[in-house]
Amino acid sequence: MAQQADDAAGGGSHFTTSRRGFLGSTGLAAMGAVVGSVMPLSPSGGIPAAHAQAAAPAAPKGPQYLKFPGKNDKLVVLGEKPLVAETPESLLDDDTTPIEKFFIRNNGQLPDETKNPDAWKITIDGEVDKKIEITVGELKSKYKAVTRRMVLECGGNGRAAFSPPARGNQWTNGGAGCAEWTGVPLAEVLKAAGLKKSAKYTAHYAADLHLSGDASKPTISRGVRIEKAMDPNTMIVWAMNGQPLPNIHGGPVRLIVPGWPGSASQKWLTKITIRDKEHDGPGMTEFSYRTAIKPMVPGDKGDPANFRIMESMPVRSIITSPANGAKFAAGTKELKLRGASWAGDLAVRQVDVSTDFGASWQRAKLEKPKNKYDWQRWTATLKLPTDGYFEIWTRATDSKGAMQPHLAGFWNPQGYGGNAMHRIAVLVG
Ligand SMILES: Nc1nc2c(c(=O)[nH]1)N[C@H]1C(S)=C(S)[C@@H](COP(=O)(O)O)O[C@H]1N2
Ligand SMILES: [Mo]
């Protein structure tokens, strides 16, 4: 335990000394072909203003690009303290999201990188027959490692489309990525500890330091229903895309709770306490990761009693190529599109694209996922009738028939569940 406490204690200074460097150039020259401001999407005329991603609060300054070791310099900084950065949709064009392009979401201060990953200890206690303390080294040697490609998505993904604006990081669609995670199913370890009949919920703890620097407060401590914890896809992982899990993504060890808000996927995992009721740590109560039971008036204060925990994330599709604002030669008659789609605990049944503001739709070719919780890549070839300005819209439908709406609906104070159709603007000629 001492080793972890040291790691956490060192975190503050590390973060403070280097945080000045997180922001890259914000100059216009650095914007290159990125385009919101160059070619704005139709703001009105029947198109909900909430749709206009170019009008997100950060837009007037232009995007602020991340400068962080090992990270792509086109990631967009949404917050510096804590450090939060999203991946523009066009950077999610790989089947497996490379680590350098993977979004970053912290709630507190980064712990220093541990020098001895295999000695890192995880405790399982609470409503179990036998408390377990296991090191990462023992996890690797005692259990059979599995690798699965799965989407990790922030619970607030899509929040920027809410109107009026909702509280929190203004994610467009880039609070998501799909990586190969290697580790062991959490269920294996919980079985070894033996769940008591009273086991209802998990509570996750970690080594990152609270933003205030107060070591007695957990930064964020969420949990899930025991059924989700026992799902074989919920994993304790130590590798990402075949590499040791980087510190910025929770290395040496984290949880991956696929399909549910990313906040349940505790980074720098130190302890899981099994509880006999819904967990109430930071990030579990009031409006955090909760949506309204009875729909509320947009912008109202909201009554916490009318809110429930969000579990499966909603269906979403994005266009990953071309990029928003792409320009094509005059006379271009055909456009090849690529994209991704995913749907929380469900599969994606269908993806459609439109070039006429949704008046007509064309079915995209949808790939199968590698395994459950993988995203589904899709392609489409569009015919363009003339030169000119076009918007391309995409919408996905999940396996239960729910389709992405035109706008982020069911407003809630912290902006969860926003899964408006994605759209890009292109110019031909
Ligand atoms: N210990 C710890 N775990 C955490 C967080 C955090 O701040 N501290 N943030 C959570 C949130 S809100 C998200 S969306 C994911 C982001 O993971 P990433 O930074 O690897 O993309 O980590 C989750 N796990
Ligand atoms: Mo998140």
CSV table of C-alpha atoms and ligand atoms in Angstrom, one decimal:
chain,number,residue,atom,x,y,z
A,1,MET,CA,0.0,0.0,0.0
A,2,ALA,CA,2.9,2.3,0.8
A,3,GLN,CA,4.0,2.2,-2.7
A,4,GLN,CA,0.7,3.4,-4.0
A,5,ALA,CA,0.4,6.2,-1.4
A,6,ASP,CA,3.8,7.4,-2.5
A,7,ASP,CA,2.8,7.4,-6.1
A,8,ALA,CA,-0.3,9.5,-5.3
A,9,ALA,CA,1.6,11.9,-3.1
A,10,GLY,CA,4.1,12.6,-5.9
A,11,GLY,CA,1.3,13.3,-8.4
A,12,GLY,CA,0.6,16.9,-7.5
A,13,SER,CA,4.0,18.3,-8.2
A,14,HIS,CA,4.4,16.3,-11.4
A,15,PHE,CA,1.2,17.7,-12.7
A,16,THR,CA,1.8,21.3,-11.6
A,17,THR,CA,5.3,21.5,-13.1
A,18,SER,CA,4.3,20.2,-16.4
A,19,ARG,CA,0.8,21.5,-16.9
A,20,ARG,CA,2.0,24.7,-18.4
A,21,GLY,CA,3.0,22.6,-21.4
A,22,PHE,CA,-0.3,20.9,-22.1
A,23,LEU,CA,-1.6,23.5,-24.5
A,24,GLY,CA,-0.3,23.6,-28.1
A,25,SER,CA,-0.6,26.4,-30.5
A,26,THR,CA,-4.0,27.9,-30.8
A,27,GLY,CA,-3.1,30.1,-33.8
A,28,LEU,CA,-5.1,30.1,-37.0
A,29,ALA,CA,-2.2,28.7,-38.9
A,30,ALA,CA,-2.2,25.6,-36.7
A,31,MET,CA,-5.8,24.9,-37.6
A,32,GLY,CA,-4.9,23.7,-41.0
A,33,ALA,CA,-7.8,22.1,-42.8
A,34,VAL,CA,-10.0,21.9,-39.7
A,35,VAL,CA,-13.0,23.6,-40.5
A,36,GLY,CA,-15.8,24.4,-38.2
A,37,SER,CA,-15.0,28.1,-38.4
A,38,VAL,CA,-14.0,28.0,-42.1
A,39,MET,CA,-17.2,26.4,-43.3
A,40,PRO,CA,-19.9,26.5,-40.6
A,41,LEU,CA,-22.7,24.0,-40.6
A,42,SER,CA,-26.1,25.4,-41.2
A,43,PRO,CA,-27.1,27.0,-37.9
A,44,SER,CA,-30.8,27.3,-38.4
A,45,GLY,CA,-33.7,27.1,-40.8
A,46,GLY,CA,-35.2,24.0,-39.3
A,47,ILE,CA,-31.8,22.6,-38.2
A,48,PRO,CA,-31.7,22.7,-34.4
A,49,ALA,CA,-29.0,25.1,-33.2
A,50,ALA,CA,-27.8,22.4,-30.8
A,51,HIS,CA,-26.6,20.6,-33.9
A,52,ALA,CA,-24.1,23.2,-34.9
A,53,GLN,CA,-21.0,21.8,-33.4
A,54,ALA,CA,-19.0,24.8,-34.7
A,55,ALA,CA,-20.9,26.9,-32.2
A,56,ALA,CA,-19.6,25.0,-29.2
A,57,PRO,CA,-18.3,27.3,-26.5
A,58,ALA,CA,-14.6,26.9,-27.3
A,59,ALA,CA,-15.2,27.9,-31.0
A,60,PRO,CA,-14.6,31.6,-30.9
A,61,LYS,CA,-11.0,31.1,-29.7
A,62,GLY,CA,-10.5,28.2,-32.1
A,63,PRO,CA,-9.6,24.8,-30.8
A,64,GLN,CA,-6.8,24.5,-28.3
A,65,TYR,CA,-4.5,21.6,-29.3
A,66,LEU,CA,-2.9,19.2,-26.8
A,67,LYS,CA,0.8,19.1,-26.2
A,68,PHE,CA,1.5,15.9,-24.2
A,69,PRO,CA,4.2,13.3,-24.5
A,70,GLY,CA,3.1,10.4,-26.7
A,71,LYS,CA,-0.1,12.2,-27.8
A,72,ASN,CA,-1.2,13.4,-31.2
A,73,ASP,CA,-1.1,17.1,-31.5
A,74,LYS,CA,-4.5,17.3,-33.0
A,75,LEU,CA,-6.3,16.2,-29.8
A,76,VAL,CA,-8.4,19.1,-28.6
A,77,VAL,CA,-8.1,20.3,-25.0
A,78,LEU,CA,-11.4,20.7,-23.2
A,79,GLY,CA,-9.9,21.4,-19.8
A,80,GLU,CA,-6.5,21.9,-18.4
A,81,LYS,CA,-7.0,21.3,-14.7
A,82,PRO,CA,-8.0,18.5,-14.7
A,83,LEU,CA,-6.5,17.6,-18.0
A,84,VAL,CA,-9.3,16.6,-20.5
A,85,ALA,CA,-8.8,16.2,-24.3
A,86,GLU,CA,-11.0,14.8,-27.0
A,87,THR,CA,-10.3,13.2,-30.4
A,88,PRO,CA,-11.8,14.9,-33.4
A,89,GLU,CA,-14.0,12.5,-35.3
A,90,SER,CA,-11.6,12.4,-38.3
A,91,LEU,CA,-8.9,11.1,-36.0
A,92,LEU,CA,-11.0,8.1,-35.1
A,93,ASP,CA,-10.5,6.6,-38.6
A,94,ASP,CA,-8.4,3.6,-37.5
A,95,ASP,CA,-10.1,0.3,-36.8
A,96,THR,CA,-8.3,0.3,-33.5
A,97,THR,CA,-7.7,3.7,-32.0
A,98,PRO,CA,-3.9,4.2,-31.5
A,99,ILE,CA,-2.9,5.3,-28.0
A,100,GLU,CA,-1.6,8.6,-29.3
A,101,LYS,CA,-5.1,9.4,-30.5
A,102,PHE,CA,-7.1,8.1,-27.5
A,103,PHE,CA,-9.1,10.7,-25.6
A,104,ILE,CA,-8.1,11.7,-22.1
A,105,ARG,CA,-10.4,12.4,-19.2
A,106,ASN,CA,-9.1,13.1,-15.7
A,107,ASN,CA,-11.0,14.3,-12.7
A,108,GLY,CA,-8.1,14.9,-10.4
A,109,GLN,CA,-4.3,15.1,-10.5
A,110,LEU,CA,-2.3,12.5,-12.4
A,111,PRO,CA,-0.3,10.2,-10.2
A,112,ASP,CA,3.4,9.8,-11.0
A,113,GLU,CA,4.3,6.8,-13.1
A,114,THR,CA,5.0,3.8,-10.9
A,115,LYS,CA,8.5,2.3,-11.3
A,116,ASN,CA,7.4,-1.2,-10.5
A,117,PRO,CA,4.0,-2.0,-12.2
A,118,ASP,CA,4.0,-5.7,-11.2
A,119,ALA,CA,4.2,-4.7,-7.5
A,120,TRP,CA,1.1,-2.6,-7.7
A,121,LYS,CA,-1.5,-3.9,-5.3
A,122,ILE,CA,-5.3,-4.2,-5.7
A,123,THR,CA,-7.6,-5.0,-2.8
A,124,ILE,CA,-11.0,-6.6,-3.0
A,125,ASP,CA,-13.0,-6.2,0.2
A,126,GLY,CA,-16.5,-5.6,1.5
A,127,GLU,CA,-19.3,-8.1,1.0
A,128,VAL,CA,-16.9,-11.0,0.2
A,129,ASP,CA,-16.1,-14.2,2.0
A,130,LYS,CA,-12.4,-13.5,1.9
A,131,LYS,CA,-10.6,-10.2,1.4
A,132,ILE,CA,-8.1,-10.4,-1.4
A,133,GLU,CA,-4.9,-8.4,-1.9
A,134,ILE,CA,-3.3,-9.2,-5.3
A,135,THR,CA,-0.5,-7.6,-7.2
A,136,VAL,CA,-0.5,-6.9,-10.9
A,137,GLY,CA,2.3,-9.5,-11.2
A,138,GLU,CA,0.1,-12.1,-9.6
A,139,LEU,CA,-2.9,-11.2,-11.7
A,140,LYS,CA,-0.7,-11.8,-14.8
A,141,SER,CA,0.6,-15.1,-13.6
A,142,LYS,CA,-2.4,-16.6,-11.8
A,143,TYR,CA,-5.1,-15.9,-14.4
A,144,LYS,CA,-5.4,-16.5,-18.2
A,145,ALA,CA,-5.1,-13.1,-19.9
A,146,VAL,CA,-7.7,-12.2,-22.5
A,147,THR,CA,-7.6,-9.4,-25.1
A,148,ARG,CA,-10.8,-7.7,-26.4
A,149,ARG,CA,-11.3,-4.7,-28.6
A,150,MET,CA,-13.9,-2.5,-26.8
A,151,VAL,CA,-15.2,1.0,-26.9
A,152,LEU,CA,-14.5,3.3,-23.9
A,153,GLU,CA,-16.8,6.3,-24.0
A,154,CYS,CA,-17.1,9.2,-21.5
A,155,GLY,CA,-20.6,9.5,-20.1
A,156,GLY,CA,-20.8,13.1,-21.3
A,157,ASN,CA,-19.9,12.3,-24.9
A,158,GLY,CA,-22.1,14.5,-27.2
A,159,ARG,CA,-22.7,17.0,-24.4
A,160,ALA,CA,-21.8,20.0,-26.6
A,161,ALA,CA,-25.0,19.6,-28.6
A,162,PHE,CA,-27.3,20.4,-25.7
A,163,SER,CA,-29.1,23.6,-25.7
A,164,PRO,CA,-29.0,25.4,-23.3
A,165,PRO,CA,-25.5,24.3,-22.7
A,166,ALA,CA,-25.1,21.6,-20.0
A,167,ARG,CA,-22.5,21.7,-17.2
A,168,GLY,CA,-19.2,19.9,-17.9
A,169,ASN,CA,-16.7,19.3,-20.5
A,170,GLN,CA,-18.1,20.2,-23.9
A,171,TRP,CA,-17.4,16.9,-25.7
A,172,THR,CA,-18.5,16.8,-29.4
A,173,ASN,CA,-18.3,13.1,-30.3
A,174,GLY,CA,-14.6,12.6,-29.4
A,175,GLY,CA,-14.9,11.4,-25.8
A,176,ALA,CA,-14.7,7.9,-27.2
A,177,GLY,CA,-12.1,5.4,-28.6
A,178,CYS,CA,-11.8,1.7,-29.3
A,179,ALA,CA,-8.7,-0.1,-28.1
A,180,GLU,CA,-7.5,-3.6,-27.6
A,181,TRP,CA,-7.5,-4.2,-23.8
A,182,THR,CA,-5.6,-7.1,-22.2
A,183,GLY,CA,-6.3,-8.3,-18.7
A,184,VAL,CA,-8.6,-10.6,-16.8
A,185,PRO,CA,-12.3,-10.6,-16.3
A,186,LEU,CA,-13.1,-8.9,-13.0
A,187,ALA,CA,-15.5,-11.8,-12.4
A,188,GLU,CA,-12.6,-14.2,-12.0
A,189,VAL,CA,-11.1,-12.2,-9.2
A,190,LEU,CA,-14.5,-11.6,-7.5
A,191,LYS,CA,-15.2,-15.3,-7.7
A,192,ALA,CA,-11.9,-15.9,-5.9
A,193,ALA,CA,-12.9,-13.5,-3.2
A,194,GLY,CA,-16.4,-15.1,-3.0
A,195,LEU,CA,-19.4,-12.8,-3.2
A,196,LYS,CA,-21.8,-12.9,-0.3
A,197,LYS,CA,-25.5,-13.0,-0.9
A,198,SER,CA,-25.6,-9.3,0.2
A,199,ALA,CA,-23.3,-8.2,-2.7
A,200,LYS,CA,-25.2,-5.6,-4.7
A,201,TYR,CA,-22.8,-3.0,-6.1
A,202,THR,CA,-19.1,-2.2,-6.6
A,203,ALA,CA,-17.2,0.8,-5.3
A,204,HIS,CA,-14.0,1.7,-7.2
A,205,TYR,CA,-11.0,3.5,-5.7
A,206,ALA,CA,-7.7,4.7,-7.2
A,207,ALA,CA,-4.4,6.4,-6.6
A,208,ASP,CA,-5.0,9.7,-8.3
A,209,LEU,CA,-5.0,12.8,-6.0
A,210,HIS,CA,-8.1,15.0,-5.6
A,211,LEU,CA,-7.9,18.2,-7.6
A,212,SER,CA,-7.7,20.2,-4.4
A,213,GLY,CA,-4.6,18.2,-3.3
A,214,ASP,CA,-6.5,16.9,-0.3
A,215,ALA,CA,-5.3,13.3,0.0
A,216,SER,CA,-8.2,12.3,2.2
A,217,LYS,CA,-10.7,12.8,-0.6
A,218,PRO,CA,-11.2,10.3,-3.4
A,219,THR,CA,-11.1,12.0,-6.8
A,220,ILE,CA,-13.9,10.0,-8.2
A,221,SER,CA,-15.3,6.7,-7.0
A,222,ARG,CA,-18.0,5.1,-9.0
A,223,GLY,CA,-19.3,1.6,-9.1
A,224,VAL,CA,-21.7,-0.7,-11.0
A,225,ARG,CA,-24.4,-3.2,-10.2
A,226,ILE,CA,-22.9,-6.6,-9.4
A,227,GLU,CA,-24.4,-8.1,-12.5
A,228,LYS,CA,-22.3,-5.8,-14.7
A,229,ALA,CA,-19.2,-6.4,-12.6
A,230,MET,CA,-19.7,-10.2,-13.2
A,231,ASP,CA,-20.2,-9.8,-16.9
A,232,PRO,CA,-17.2,-11.5,-18.6
A,233,ASN,CA,-16.5,-8.4,-20.7
A,234,THR,CA,-15.9,-6.2,-17.6
A,235,MET,CA,-12.1,-6.4,-17.1
A,236,ILE,CA,-9.1,-5.5,-15.0
A,237,VAL,CA,-6.6,-4.5,-17.7
A,238,TRP,CA,-2.8,-3.8,-17.8
A,239,ALA,CA,-2.2,-3.5,-21.5
A,240,MET,CA,-3.7,-1.3,-24.3
A,241,ASN,CA,-3.0,-2.1,-27.9
A,242,GLY,CA,-0.4,-4.6,-26.8
A,243,GLN,CA,1.6,-1.9,-24.8
A,244,PRO,CA,1.8,-1.7,-21.0
A,245,LEU,CA,-1.1,0.5,-20.0
A,246,PRO,CA,0.3,4.1,-20.2
A,247,ASN,CA,0.1,6.2,-17.0
A,248,ILE,CA,-2.2,8.8,-18.6
A,249,HIS,CA,-4.8,6.0,-19.3
A,250,GLY,CA,-4.6,4.6,-15.8
A,251,GLY,CA,-1.5,2.4,-15.9
A,252,PRO,CA,-0.3,0.2,-14.5
A,253,VAL,CA,-3.9,-1.1,-14.0
A,254,ARG,CA,-7.5,0.0,-14.6
A,255,LEU,CA,-11.0,-1.3,-15.0
A,256,ILE,CA,-12.8,-1.4,-18.3
A,257,VAL,CA,-16.5,-1.5,-17.9
A,258,PRO,CA,-17.6,-1.5,-21.6
A,259,GLY,CA,-20.8,0.1,-22.8
A,260,TRP,CA,-21.3,2.1,-19.6
A,261,PRO,CA,-20.1,5.6,-18.8
A,262,GLY,CA,-16.3,5.7,-18.9
A,263,SER,CA,-16.2,7.0,-15.4
A,264,ALA,CA,-16.9,3.4,-14.1
A,265,SER,CA,-13.7,2.3,-15.8
A,266,GLN,CA,-11.5,3.4,-12.8
A,267,LYS,CA,-7.9,4.2,-13.7
A,268,TRP,CA,-4.9,3.6,-11.4
A,269,LEU,CA,-7.2,1.0,-9.6
A,270,THR,CA,-6.2,0.3,-6.0
A,271,LYS,CA,-9.4,-1.2,-4.4
A,272,ILE,CA,-12.8,-2.5,-5.1
A,273,THR,CA,-15.2,-2.6,-2.2
A,274,ILE,CA,-18.3,-4.8,-2.7
A,275,ARG,CA,-21.3,-3.0,-1.2
A,276,ASP,CA,-24.8,-4.1,-0.2
A,277,LYS,CA,-26.4,-1.1,-1.8
A,278,GLU,CA,-25.9,1.4,-4.6
A,279,HIS,CA,-22.5,3.1,-4.1
A,280,ASP,CA,-22.5,6.8,-3.0
A,281,GLY,CA,-18.9,7.9,-3.8
A,282,PRO,CA,-18.0,11.1,-5.7
A,283,GLY,CA,-19.6,10.8,-9.1
A,284,MET,CA,-22.6,8.7,-8.0
A,285,THR,CA,-25.0,11.1,-6.5
A,286,GLU,CA,-27.3,14.1,-7.3
A,287,PHE,CA,-26.9,14.8,-11.1
A,288,SER,CA,-23.6,13.0,-11.7
A,289,TYR,CA,-24.0,10.4,-14.4
A,290,ARG,CA,-27.7,10.5,-13.9
A,291,THR,CA,-30.6,11.3,-16.3
A,292,ALA,CA,-34.1,12.5,-15.6
A,293,ILE,CA,-36.8,9.9,-15.0
A,294,LYS,CA,-39.6,12.3,-15.8
A,295,PRO,CA,-38.3,14.6,-18.7
A,296,MET,CA,-37.5,18.1,-17.3
A,297,VAL,CA,-37.7,21.5,-18.8
A,298,PRO,CA,-34.4,22.4,-20.5
A,299,GLY,CA,-32.4,24.7,-18.3
A,300,ASP,CA,-34.4,24.1,-15.1
A,301,LYS,CA,-32.6,23.3,-11.9
A,302,GLY,CA,-33.9,19.7,-11.6
A,303,ASP,CA,-34.8,17.7,-8.5
A,304,PRO,CA,-32.3,15.0,-7.6
A,305,ALA,CA,-35.2,12.7,-6.6
A,306,ASN,CA,-36.2,12.6,-10.3
A,307,PHE,CA,-32.8,11.2,-11.4
A,308,ARG,CA,-31.4,7.8,-11.9
A,309,ILE,CA,-28.0,6.4,-12.7
A,310,MET,CA,-27.1,6.1,-16.3
A,311,GLU,CA,-26.1,2.6,-17.3
A,312,SER,CA,-25.8,1.6,-21.0
A,313,MET,CA,-24.6,4.4,-23.3
A,314,PRO,CA,-26.9,5.4,-26.2
A,315,VAL,CA,-26.4,4.5,-29.9
A,316,ARG,CA,-24.0,6.8,-31.8
A,317,SER,CA,-22.3,7.0,-35.3
A,318,ILE,CA,-19.6,9.2,-36.5
A,319,ILE,CA,-18.1,10.0,-39.9
A,320,THR,CA,-14.4,9.5,-39.7
A,321,SER,CA,-13.5,10.3,-43.3
A,322,PRO,CA,-13.7,12.8,-44.9
A,323,ALA,CA,-13.1,15.3,-42.2
A,324,ASN,CA,-15.5,18.2,-41.6
A,325,GLY,CA,-14.7,20.9,-44.0
A,326,ALA,CA,-13.0,18.8,-46.6
A,327,LYS,CA,-12.8,20.3,-50.1
A,328,PHE,CA,-13.1,18.3,-53.3
A,329,ALA,CA,-12.2,19.1,-57.0
A,330,ALA,CA,-15.0,20.5,-59.2
A,331,GLY,CA,-16.8,17.8,-61.0
A,332,THR,CA,-16.4,15.2,-58.1
A,333,LYS,CA,-19.5,13.0,-58.5
A,334,GLU,CA,-18.7,10.3,-55.9
A,335,LEU,CA,-17.7,10.5,-52.3
A,336,LYS,CA,-16.4,7.6,-50.2
A,337,LEU,CA,-17.3,7.8,-46.6
A,338,ARG,CA,-16.0,5.9,-43.6
A,339,GLY,CA,-17.2,5.9,-40.1
A,340,ALA,CA,-17.7,4.1,-36.8
A,341,SER,CA,-20.8,3.2,-34.7
A,342,TRP,CA,-21.5,1.7,-31.4
A,343,ALA,CA,-24.4,1.4,-29.0
A,344,GLY,CA,-23.5,0.8,-25.3
A,345,ASP,CA,-24.6,-2.7,-24.3
A,346,LEU,CA,-26.3,-3.2,-27.6
A,347,ALA,CA,-25.1,-3.8,-31.2
A,348,VAL,CA,-25.7,-1.5,-34.1
A,349,ARG,CA,-28.3,-2.8,-36.5
A,350,GLN,CA,-28.0,-0.2,-39.3
A,351,VAL,CA,-26.3,3.1,-40.3
A,352,ASP,CA,-27.8,5.5,-42.8
A,353,VAL,CA,-26.3,8.6,-44.4
A,354,SER,CA,-28.0,11.7,-46.0
A,355,THR,CA,-26.7,14.5,-48.2
A,356,ASP,CA,-30.0,16.4,-48.2
A,357,PHE,CA,-30.5,17.3,-44.6
A,358,GLY,CA,-32.4,14.1,-43.9
A,359,ALA,CA,-34.9,14.3,-46.7
A,360,SER,CA,-33.6,11.0,-48.0
A,361,TRP,CA,-31.3,8.4,-46.5
A,362,GLN,CA,-29.0,5.8,-47.9
A,363,ARG,CA,-28.0,2.6,-46.1
A,364,ALA,CA,-24.3,2.3,-45.3
A,365,LYS,CA,-22.4,-1.0,-45.4
A,366,LEU,CA,-21.9,-2.0,-41.8
A,367,GLU,CA,-19.1,-4.3,-40.5
A,368,LYS,CA,-19.5,-6.9,-37.8
A,369,PRO,CA,-17.8,-6.2,-34.4
A,370,LYS,CA,-14.7,-8.3,-33.6
A,371,ASN,CA,-16.3,-9.1,-30.3
A,372,LYS,CA,-19.1,-7.7,-28.1
A,373,TYR,CA,-18.5,-4.0,-27.2
A,374,ASP,CA,-16.2,-3.5,-30.3
A,375,TRP,CA,-17.4,-0.7,-32.4
A,376,GLN,CA,-18.7,-1.4,-35.9
A,377,ARG,CA,-17.0,0.3,-38.8
A,378,TRP,CA,-19.1,1.3,-41.8
A,379,THR,CA,-18.6,2.6,-45.3
A,380,ALA,CA,-20.8,4.3,-47.9
A,381,THR,CA,-20.3,5.7,-51.4
A,382,LEU,CA,-22.4,8.8,-52.0
A,383,LYS,CA,-23.4,10.2,-55.4
A,384,LEU,CA,-23.4,14.0,-55.6
A,385,PRO,CA,-25.8,15.6,-58.1
A,386,THR,CA,-23.8,18.8,-58.6
A,387,ASP,CA,-20.8,20.8,-57.3
A,388,GLY,CA,-21.4,22.9,-54.2
A,389,TYR,CA,-21.9,22.8,-50.5
A,390,PHE,CA,-23.1,19.6,-48.9
A,391,GLU,CA,-23.7,18.4,-45.4
A,392,ILE,CA,-23.4,14.8,-44.8
A,393,TRP,CA,-25.4,13.4,-41.9
A,394,THR,CA,-25.1,10.0,-40.3
A,395,ARG,CA,-27.5,8.2,-38.0
A,396,ALA,CA,-27.2,4.7,-36.4
A,397,THR,CA,-30.0,2.4,-35.2
A,398,ASP,CA,-29.4,0.0,-32.4
A,399,SER,CA,-30.4,-3.7,-32.1
A,400,LYS,CA,-33.6,-2.7,-30.3
A,401,GLY,CA,-34.6,-0.2,-32.9
A,402,ALA,CA,-33.6,3.1,-31.2
A,403,MET,CA,-32.2,5.6,-33.7
A,404,GLN,CA,-30.1,8.7,-33.1
A,405,PRO,CA,-32.3,11.8,-32.9
A,406,HIS,CA,-31.7,15.0,-34.8
A,407,LEU,CA,-30.7,16.8,-31.6
A,408,ALA,CA,-29.6,16.2,-28.1
A,409,GLY,CA,-32.9,15.7,-26.3
A,410,PHE,CA,-34.0,14.9,-22.8
A,411,TRP,CA,-32.0,17.8,-21.4
A,412,ASN,CA,-30.4,17.2,-18.0
A,413,PRO,CA,-28.2,19.5,-15.9
A,414,GLN,CA,-24.9,17.7,-16.7
A,415,GLY,CA,-25.7,16.8,-20.2
A,416,TYR,CA,-25.8,13.0,-20.5
A,417,GLY,CA,-27.3,10.9,-23.2
A,418,GLY,CA,-26.7,13.5,-26.0
A,419,ASN,CA,-26.5,11.4,-29.2
A,420,ALA,CA,-27.5,13.7,-31.9
A,421,MET,CA,-26.7,12.6,-35.5
A,422,HIS,CA,-23.2,13.5,-36.6
A,423,ARG,CA,-22.8,15.8,-39.5
A,424,ILE,CA,-20.0,17.3,-41.5
A,425,ALA,CA,-19.8,19.9,-44.2
A,426,VAL,CA,-18.0,19.4,-47.5
A,427,LEU,CA,-17.4,21.7,-50.5
A,428,VAL,CA,-17.1,20.4,-54.1
A,429,GLY,CA,-15.5,22.8,-56.6
B,1,LIG,N1,-8.9,7.1,-11.0
B,1,LIG,C1,-9.7,7.7,-12.0
B,1,LIG,N2,-10.3,6.9,-12.9
B,1,LIG,C2,-11.0,7.5,-13.9
B,1,LIG,C3,-11.1,8.9,-14.0
B,1,LIG,C4,-10.4,9.7,-13.1
B,1,LIG,O1,-10.5,10.9,-13.1
B,1,LIG,N3,-9.7,9.0,-12.1
B,1,LIG,N4,-11.9,9.4,-15.0
B,1,LIG,C5,-12.9,8.5,-15.6
B,1,LIG,C6,-13.6,9.0,-16.7
B,1,LIG,S1,-14.8,10.2,-16.4
B,1,LIG,C7,-13.4,8.5,-18.0
B,1,LIG,S2,-14.4,9.0,-19.3
B,1,LIG,C8,-12.3,7.6,-18.3
B,1,LIG,C9,-11.4,8.1,-19.3
B,1,LIG,O2,-10.3,7.2,-19.5
B,1,LIG,P1,-9.1,7.7,-20.4
B,1,LIG,O3,-8.5,9.0,-19.8
B,1,LIG,O4,-8.1,6.6,-20.4
B,1,LIG,O5,-9.6,8.0,-21.8
B,1,LIG,O6,-11.6,7.2,-17.1
B,1,LIG,C10,-12.4,7.1,-15.9
B,1,LIG,N5,-11.6,6.6,-14.8
B,2,MO,MO,-16.1,10.5,-18.4
